[in-house]
Coordinates of N, CA, C and O in Angstrom, one line a residue:
M1 N -30.4 136.4 13.4 CA -29.1 137.0 13.4 C -28.1 136.0 13.0 O -27.9 135.0 13.6
P2 N -27.6 135.9 11.9 CA -26.5 136.7 11.4 C -26.9 137.8 10.5 O -28.0 137.8 9.9
F3 N -26.0 138.7 10.2 CA -26.2 139.8 9.2 C -25.2 139.4 8.1 O -24.0 139.3 8.4
V4 N -25.7 139.3 6.9 CA -24.9 138.9 5.8 C -24.9 139.9 4.7 O -25.9 140.5 4.3
R5 N -23.7 140.2 4.2 CA -23.5 141.1 3.0 C -22.9 140.2 1.9 O -21.9 139.5 2.1
I6 N -23.5 140.2 0.7 CA -23.0 139.5 -0.4 C -22.7 140.5 -1.5 O -23.7 141.2 -1.9
D7 N -21.5 140.6 -2.0 CA -21.2 141.4 -3.2 C -20.7 140.5 -4.3 O -19.8 139.7 -4.1
A8 N -21.2 140.7 -5.5 CA -20.9 139.8 -6.6 C -20.7 140.7 -7.8 O -21.4 141.6 -8.1
L9 N -19.7 140.3 -8.6 CA -19.4 141.1 -9.9 C -20.2 140.5 -11.0 O -20.3 139.2 -11.1
G10 N -20.8 141.3 -11.9 CA -21.5 140.9 -13.0 C -22.7 140.0 -12.7 O -22.9 138.9 -13.2
C11 N -23.5 140.5 -11.7 CA -24.5 139.6 -11.1 C -25.9 140.2 -11.3 O -26.1 141.3 -11.0
D12 N -26.8 139.4 -11.9 CA -28.2 139.9 -12.0 C -29.0 139.5 -10.8 O -28.5 138.8 -9.9
R13 N -30.2 139.9 -10.8 CA -31.1 139.6 -9.7 C -31.3 138.2 -9.3 O -31.2 137.8 -8.2
D14 N -31.4 137.3 -10.3 CA -31.6 135.9 -10.1 C -30.4 135.3 -9.4 O -30.5 134.4 -8.5
R15 N -29.2 135.6 -9.9 CA -28.0 135.1 -9.3 C -27.8 135.6 -7.9 O -27.4 134.8 -7.0
L16 N -28.1 136.9 -7.6 CA -28.0 137.4 -6.3 C -28.9 136.6 -5.4 O -28.6 136.3 -4.2
D17 N -30.2 136.4 -5.8 CA -31.1 135.6 -5.0 C -30.6 134.2 -4.8 O -30.7 133.7 -3.6
A18 N -30.0 133.6 -5.8 CA -29.4 132.2 -5.6 C -28.3 132.2 -4.6 O -28.2 131.3 -3.7
L19 N -27.4 133.2 -4.6 CA -26.3 133.3 -3.7 C -26.9 133.5 -2.3 O -26.4 132.9 -1.3
G20 N -27.9 134.4 -2.1 CA -28.5 134.6 -0.8 C -29.1 133.3 -0.2 O -28.9 133.0 0.9
R21 N -29.8 132.6 -1.1 CA -30.4 131.3 -0.6 C -29.3 130.3 -0.2 O -29.5 129.6 0.8
A22 N -28.2 130.3 -1.0 CA -27.1 129.3 -0.7 C -26.5 129.6 0.7 O -26.3 128.7 1.5
V23 N -26.3 130.9 0.9 CA -25.6 131.3 2.2 C -26.6 131.0 3.3 O -26.2 130.5 4.4
Q24 N -27.9 131.3 3.2 CA -28.8 131.1 4.2 C -29.0 129.6 4.5 O -29.0 129.2 5.7
Q25 N -29.0 128.8 3.5 CA -29.1 127.3 3.7 C -27.8 126.8 4.4 O -27.9 126.0 5.4
A26 N -26.7 127.3 4.1 CA -25.4 126.9 4.7 C -25.4 127.3 6.2 O -25.0 126.5 7.1
L27 N -25.9 128.5 6.5 CA -26.0 129.0 7.9 C -27.0 128.1 8.7 O -26.7 127.8 9.9
T28 N -28.1 127.7 8.1 CA -29.1 126.9 8.8 C -28.5 125.5 9.0 O -28.6 125.0 10.1
E29 N -27.8 124.9 8.0 CA -27.3 123.6 8.2 C -26.1 123.5 9.1 O -26.0 122.5 9.9
T30 N -25.2 124.4 9.0 CA -24.0 124.3 9.8 C -24.0 125.0 11.1 O -23.3 124.6 12.1
M31 N -24.7 126.1 11.2 CA -24.7 126.9 12.5 C -26.0 126.7 13.3 O -26.1 127.2 14.4
G32 N -27.0 126.1 12.7 CA -28.3 125.9 13.4 C -29.2 127.2 13.4 O -30.1 127.2 14.2
F33 N -28.9 128.2 12.6 CA -29.8 129.3 12.6 C -31.2 128.9 12.0 O -31.2 128.1 11.0
P34 N -32.3 129.5 12.5 CA -33.6 129.2 11.9 C -33.7 129.7 10.5 O -33.1 130.8 10.2
P35 N -34.4 129.1 9.6 CA -34.5 129.5 8.2 C -35.0 131.0 8.1 O -34.7 131.7 7.2
D36 N -35.9 131.4 9.0 CA -36.5 132.7 8.9 C -35.6 133.8 9.6 O -36.0 135.0 9.6
D37 N -34.4 133.4 10.1 CA -33.5 134.4 10.7 C -32.7 134.9 9.5 O -31.5 134.5 9.3
L38 N -33.3 135.8 8.7 CA -32.8 136.2 7.4 C -32.6 137.7 7.4 O -33.5 138.5 7.4
F39 N -31.3 138.2 7.4 CA -30.9 139.6 7.3 C -29.7 139.6 6.3 O -28.6 139.3 6.7
Q40 N -30.0 140.0 5.1 CA -29.0 140.0 4.0 C -29.1 141.3 3.2 O -30.1 141.9 3.0
V41 N -27.9 141.8 2.8 CA -27.8 142.8 1.8 C -27.1 142.2 0.6 O -25.9 141.7 0.8
L42 N -27.7 142.2 -0.5 CA -27.2 141.6 -1.7 C -26.9 142.7 -2.7 O -27.8 143.4 -3.1
T43 N -25.7 142.8 -3.2 CA -25.3 143.8 -4.1 C -24.6 143.3 -5.3 O -23.6 142.5 -5.1
G44 N -25.0 143.6 -6.5 CA -24.4 143.2 -7.7 C -23.6 144.4 -8.2 O -24.0 145.6 -8.1
H45 N -22.4 144.2 -8.7 CA -21.5 145.2 -9.2 C -21.4 145.0 -10.7 O -21.1 143.9 -11.2
D46 N -21.5 146.1 -11.5 CA -21.5 146.0 -13.0 C -20.1 146.1 -13.6 O -19.9 145.9 -14.8
G47 N -19.1 146.4 -12.8 CA -17.8 146.6 -13.3 C -17.5 147.9 -13.9 O -16.3 148.2 -14.2
T48 N -18.5 148.8 -14.0 CA -18.3 150.1 -14.5 C -18.5 151.2 -13.4 O -17.7 151.9 -13.0
R49 N -19.8 151.2 -12.9 CA -20.1 152.2 -11.9 C -19.7 151.7 -10.5 O -19.5 152.5 -9.6
S50 N -19.6 150.4 -10.4 CA -19.2 149.8 -9.1 C -18.5 148.5 -9.5 O -18.8 147.8 -10.5
T51 N -17.5 148.1 -8.7 CA -16.7 146.9 -9.1 C -16.2 146.3 -7.8 O -16.3 146.8 -6.7
L52 N -15.6 145.1 -8.0 CA -14.8 144.4 -6.9 C -13.4 144.2 -7.4 O -13.2 143.9 -8.6
R53 N -12.5 144.3 -6.5 CA -11.1 144.1 -6.9 C -10.6 142.8 -6.3 O -11.0 142.5 -5.1
Y54 N -9.8 142.1 -7.0 CA -9.3 140.8 -6.5 C -8.0 140.5 -7.2 O -7.6 141.1 -8.2
D55 N -7.3 139.4 -6.7 CA -6.1 139.0 -7.3 C -6.0 137.5 -7.0 O -6.8 136.9 -6.3
D56 N -4.9 136.9 -7.4 CA -4.6 135.5 -7.2 C -3.9 135.3 -5.9 O -2.8 134.9 -5.8
Y57 N -4.5 135.6 -4.8 CA -3.9 135.5 -3.5 C -3.9 134.1 -3.0 O -4.8 133.3 -3.2
L58 N -2.8 133.7 -2.3 CA -2.6 132.3 -1.8 C -2.7 131.2 -2.8 O -3.1 130.1 -2.6
G59 N -2.4 131.6 -4.1 CA -2.4 130.6 -5.2 C -3.8 130.3 -5.7 O -3.9 129.3 -6.4
I60 N -4.8 131.0 -5.2 CA -6.1 130.8 -5.7 C -6.5 131.8 -6.8 O -6.5 133.0 -6.6
H61 N -6.7 131.2 -8.0 CA -7.0 132.1 -9.2 C -8.5 132.5 -9.1 O -9.3 131.6 -9.1
R62 N -8.7 133.7 -9.1 CA -10.1 134.3 -9.2 C -10.3 134.9 -10.5 O -9.4 135.3 -11.2
D63 N -11.6 135.0 -10.9 CA -11.9 135.7 -12.1 C -13.2 136.6 -11.9 O -13.6 136.8 -10.7
D64 N -13.8 137.0 -12.9 CA -14.9 137.9 -12.8 C -16.2 137.3 -12.2 O -17.2 137.9 -12.0
G65 N -16.1 136.0 -11.8 CA -17.2 135.4 -11.1 C -17.0 135.5 -9.6 O -17.8 134.9 -8.8
V66 N -16.1 136.4 -9.1 CA -15.8 136.5 -7.7 C -17.0 137.0 -6.9 O -17.8 137.8 -7.4
V67 N -17.1 136.4 -5.7 CA -18.2 136.7 -4.8 C -17.6 136.9 -3.4 O -16.8 136.1 -2.9
Y68 N -17.9 138.1 -2.8 CA -17.4 138.3 -1.4 C -18.6 138.2 -0.5 O -19.7 138.8 -0.7
I69 N -18.5 137.4 0.6 CA -19.5 137.2 1.5 C -19.0 137.5 2.9 O -18.0 137.0 3.4
A70 N -19.6 138.5 3.5 CA -19.3 139.0 4.9 C -20.4 138.7 5.8 O -21.5 139.1 5.6
I71 N -20.1 137.9 6.9 CA -21.1 137.4 7.8 C -20.7 138.0 9.2 O -19.6 137.8 9.7
T72 N -21.6 138.7 9.8 CA -21.5 139.2 11.2 C -22.4 138.4 12.1 O -23.6 138.3 11.8
M73 N -21.9 137.8 13.2 CA -22.7 137.1 14.1 C -22.1 137.1 15.5 O -20.9 137.5 15.6
R74 N -22.8 136.7 16.4 CA -22.3 136.7 17.8 C -21.2 135.7 18.0 O -21.2 134.6 17.4
A75 N -20.3 136.0 18.8 CA -19.1 135.1 19.1 C -19.5 133.9 19.8 O -20.6 133.8 20.5
G76 N -18.7 132.8 19.7 CA -18.9 131.6 20.5 C -18.9 130.3 19.7 O -19.0 129.3 20.4
R77 N -18.8 130.4 18.4 CA -18.8 129.1 17.7 C -17.4 128.6 17.5 O -16.5 129.4 17.2
P78 N -17.2 127.3 17.5 CA -15.8 126.8 17.4 C -15.3 126.9 15.9 O -16.1 126.9 15.0
D79 N -14.0 126.8 15.8 CA -13.4 126.9 14.5 C -13.9 125.8 13.5 O -14.1 126.1 12.3
A80 N -14.1 124.6 14.0 CA -14.5 123.5 13.2 C -15.9 123.8 12.6 O -16.1 123.5 11.4
Q81 N -16.7 124.4 13.3 CA -18.1 124.8 12.8 C -18.0 125.9 11.7 O -18.7 125.8 10.7
K82 N -17.1 126.8 11.9 CA -16.8 127.8 10.9 C -16.3 127.2 9.6 O -16.7 127.6 8.5
R83 N -15.3 126.3 9.7 CA -14.8 125.7 8.6 C -15.9 124.9 7.8 O -15.9 124.9 6.6
A84 N -16.8 124.3 8.5 CA -17.9 123.6 7.9 C -18.8 124.6 7.2 O -19.3 124.3 6.1
L85 N -19.0 125.7 7.7 CA -19.8 126.8 7.1 C -19.1 127.2 5.8 O -19.8 127.3 4.8
Y86 N -17.8 127.5 5.8 CA -17.1 127.9 4.6 C -17.2 126.8 3.5 O -17.5 127.2 2.3
R87 N -17.0 125.6 3.8 CA -17.2 124.5 2.9 C -18.6 124.4 2.3 O -18.8 124.3 1.1
R88 N -19.6 124.5 3.1 CA -20.9 124.4 2.7 C -21.4 125.6 1.8 O -22.1 125.4 0.8
I89 N -20.9 126.8 2.2 CA -21.2 128.0 1.3 C -20.6 127.8 -0.1 O -21.2 128.0 -1.1
A90 N -19.3 127.3 -0.1 CA -18.7 127.1 -1.4 C -19.5 126.0 -2.2 O -19.7 126.2 -3.5
E91 N -19.9 125.0 -1.6 CA -20.7 123.9 -2.3 C -22.0 124.5 -2.8 O -22.4 124.3 -4.0
L92 N -22.7 125.2 -1.9 CA -24.1 125.6 -2.3 C -24.1 126.8 -3.2 O -25.0 126.9 -4.1
T93 N -23.1 127.7 -3.2 CA -23.1 128.7 -4.2 C -22.8 128.2 -5.6 O -23.3 128.7 -6.6
H94 N -22.0 127.1 -5.6 CA -21.8 126.4 -6.9 C -23.1 125.7 -7.4 O -23.5 125.9 -8.5
T95 N -23.8 125.0 -6.5 CA -25.0 124.4 -6.8 C -26.1 125.3 -7.2 O -26.8 125.2 -8.3
H96 N -26.3 126.4 -6.4 CA -27.5 127.3 -6.7 C -27.2 128.4 -7.7 O -28.1 128.8 -8.4
A97 N -25.9 128.8 -7.7 CA -25.6 130.0 -8.6 C -24.5 129.8 -9.6 O -24.2 130.7 -10.4
G98 N -24.0 128.6 -9.7 CA -22.9 128.3 -10.6 C -21.6 128.9 -10.4 O -20.7 129.0 -11.2
T99 N -21.4 129.4 -9.1 CA -20.2 130.1 -8.8 C -19.1 129.1 -8.5 O -19.3 128.2 -7.7
E100 N -18.0 129.2 -9.1 CA -16.8 128.3 -8.8 C -16.4 128.5 -7.4 O -16.2 129.7 -7.0
P101 N -16.2 127.4 -6.6 CA -15.8 127.6 -5.2 C -14.5 128.4 -5.0 O -14.4 129.1 -4.0
R102 N -13.6 128.4 -6.0 CA -12.4 129.2 -5.9 C -12.7 130.7 -5.9 O -11.9 131.5 -5.5
N103 N -13.9 131.1 -6.4 CA -14.2 132.5 -6.5 C -15.0 133.0 -5.2 O -15.5 134.1 -5.2
V104 N -15.2 132.2 -4.2 CA -16.0 132.5 -3.1 C -15.1 132.9 -1.9 O -14.3 132.0 -1.4
L105 N -15.1 134.1 -1.5 CA -14.3 134.6 -0.4 C -15.3 134.9 0.8 O -16.2 135.7 0.6
V106 N -15.1 134.3 1.9 CA -16.0 134.4 3.1 C -15.2 135.0 4.3 O -14.1 134.5 4.6
T107 N -15.8 136.0 4.9 CA -15.3 136.5 6.2 C -16.3 136.4 7.2 O -17.5 136.6 6.9
V108 N -15.9 136.1 8.4 CA -16.8 136.1 9.6 C -16.3 137.1 10.6 O -15.1 137.1 11.0
T109 N -17.2 138.0 11.0 CA -16.8 138.9 12.1 C -17.8 138.6 13.2 O -19.0 138.5 13.1
E110 N -17.2 138.5 14.4 CA -18.0 138.2 15.6 C -18.1 139.4 16.5 O -17.2 140.2 16.6
N111 N -19.2 139.4 17.2 CA -19.4 140.5 18.2 C -20.2 139.9 19.4 O -20.4 138.7 19.5
A112 N -20.6 140.8 20.3 CA -21.3 140.5 21.5 C -22.8 140.7 21.4 O -23.3 141.4 20.5
S113 N -23.5 140.2 22.3 CA -25.0 140.3 22.4 C -25.4 141.8 22.4 O -26.4 142.1 21.7
A114 N -24.7 142.6 23.1 CA -25.1 144.0 23.2 C -24.9 144.8 21.8 O -25.4 145.9 21.7
D115 N -24.3 144.2 20.9 CA -24.0 144.8 19.6 C -25.2 144.7 18.6 O -25.0 145.0 17.4
W116 N -26.3 144.2 19.0 CA -27.4 143.9 18.1 C -28.7 144.6 18.6 O -29.0 144.5 19.8
S117 N -29.4 145.3 17.7 CA -30.7 145.8 17.9 C -31.6 145.4 16.7 O -31.2 145.8 15.6
F118 N -32.6 144.7 16.9 CA -33.5 144.3 15.9 C -34.7 145.2 15.7 O -35.6 144.8 14.9
G119 N -34.8 146.2 16.4 CA -35.9 147.2 16.3 C -36.3 147.8 17.6 O -35.9 147.3 18.7
H120 N -37.0 148.8 17.5 CA -37.6 149.5 18.7 C -36.5 150.1 19.6 O -36.7 150.4 20.8
G121 N -35.2 150.2 19.1 CA -34.1 150.8 19.9 C -33.8 149.9 21.1 O -33.2 150.4 22.1
V122 N -34.0 148.6 21.0 CA -33.7 147.7 22.1 C -32.6 146.7 21.7 O -32.7 146.2 20.6
A123 N -31.7 146.4 22.6 CA -30.7 145.4 22.3 C -31.3 144.1 22.8 O -31.1 143.7 23.9
Q124 N -32.1 143.5 22.0 CA -32.9 142.3 22.4 C -32.1 141.2 23.0 O -32.6 140.5 23.9
Y125 N -30.9 140.9 22.5 CA -30.1 139.8 23.1 C -29.4 140.2 24.4 O -28.9 139.3 25.1
A126 N -29.3 141.5 24.7 CA -28.6 141.9 25.9 C -29.5 142.7 26.9 O -29.0 143.1 27.9
A127 N -30.8 142.8 26.5 CA -31.7 143.6 27.4 C -31.8 142.9 28.7 O -31.8 141.6 28.8
S128 N -32.1 143.6 29.8 CA -32.4 143.0 31.1 C -33.7 142.3 31.0 O -34.6 142.7 30.2
P129 N -33.9 141.2 31.7 CA -35.1 140.4 31.6 C -36.4 141.2 31.8 O -37.4 140.9 31.2
G130 N -36.4 142.3 32.5 CA -37.6 143.1 32.7 C -37.8 144.1 31.6 O -38.9 144.7 31.5
D131 N -36.8 144.3 30.7 CA -37.0 145.2 29.5 C -38.0 144.7 28.5 O -38.0 143.5 28.2
A132 N -38.8 145.6 28.0 CA -39.7 145.2 26.9 C -38.9 144.8 25.7 O -37.9 145.5 25.3
G133 N -39.2 143.7 25.2 CA -38.5 143.2 24.0 C -37.3 142.3 24.2 O -36.6 141.9 23.3
A134 N -36.9 142.0 25.5 CA -35.8 141.2 25.8 C -36.1 139.7 25.3 O -37.2 139.2 25.4
V135 N -35.1 139.1 24.7 CA -35.2 137.8 24.1 C -34.1 136.9 24.7 O -32.9 137.2 24.4
P136 N -34.4 136.0 25.6 CA -33.3 135.1 26.0 C -33.0 134.0 25.0 O -33.8 133.2 24.7
V137 N -31.8 134.1 24.4 CA -31.4 133.2 23.4 C -29.9 132.8 23.5 O -29.1 133.5 24.1
A138 N -29.6 131.6 23.0 CA -28.2 131.1 23.1 C -27.5 131.7 21.9 O -28.1 132.2 20.9
P139 N -26.2 131.7 21.9 CA -25.4 132.3 20.8 C -25.7 131.5 19.6 O -25.6 131.6 18.5

C-alpha cells in the first residue's frame, strides 16, 4: 500500500514502465515501503482521444512532457518525509524516463486503515485480530 496513478502525455509503454519504476523506487527509499508493495495504474494519453491539461502555474513552465502522479496512502507521515518523496520522484523520473522535473506534478492523498481492502472483502489493516486476513502493520 500505496496506490499510485500515473498519467502521462505522449507516453509509450516503455516510458510508462520507467515512470512506474521511478515512483516505486522513490516510495521505497523515502517512505520505507517494501519493493513488492506495488499497486499502480499507468495511463498514457495520446493528446487526441485522451489528454492532460496544464498551464504555467506558480511560475513553473510545463510542456507536453507533463506527468501527473497521484499517490494514496495511509495517514501519518511527516511533511519532511513527503517533501523528500517529491524530490526523489522528480530526480528518478528524470533519470529513468527523461522527464524534466518541472513537468512532474505529485499529489498525496491520505486516508485511514479502514479505507483499504486488498482482497477477499476484508479491510486487512483494520480487521479485528480474530478476523481471517487481519494484518497488523504500522502506517
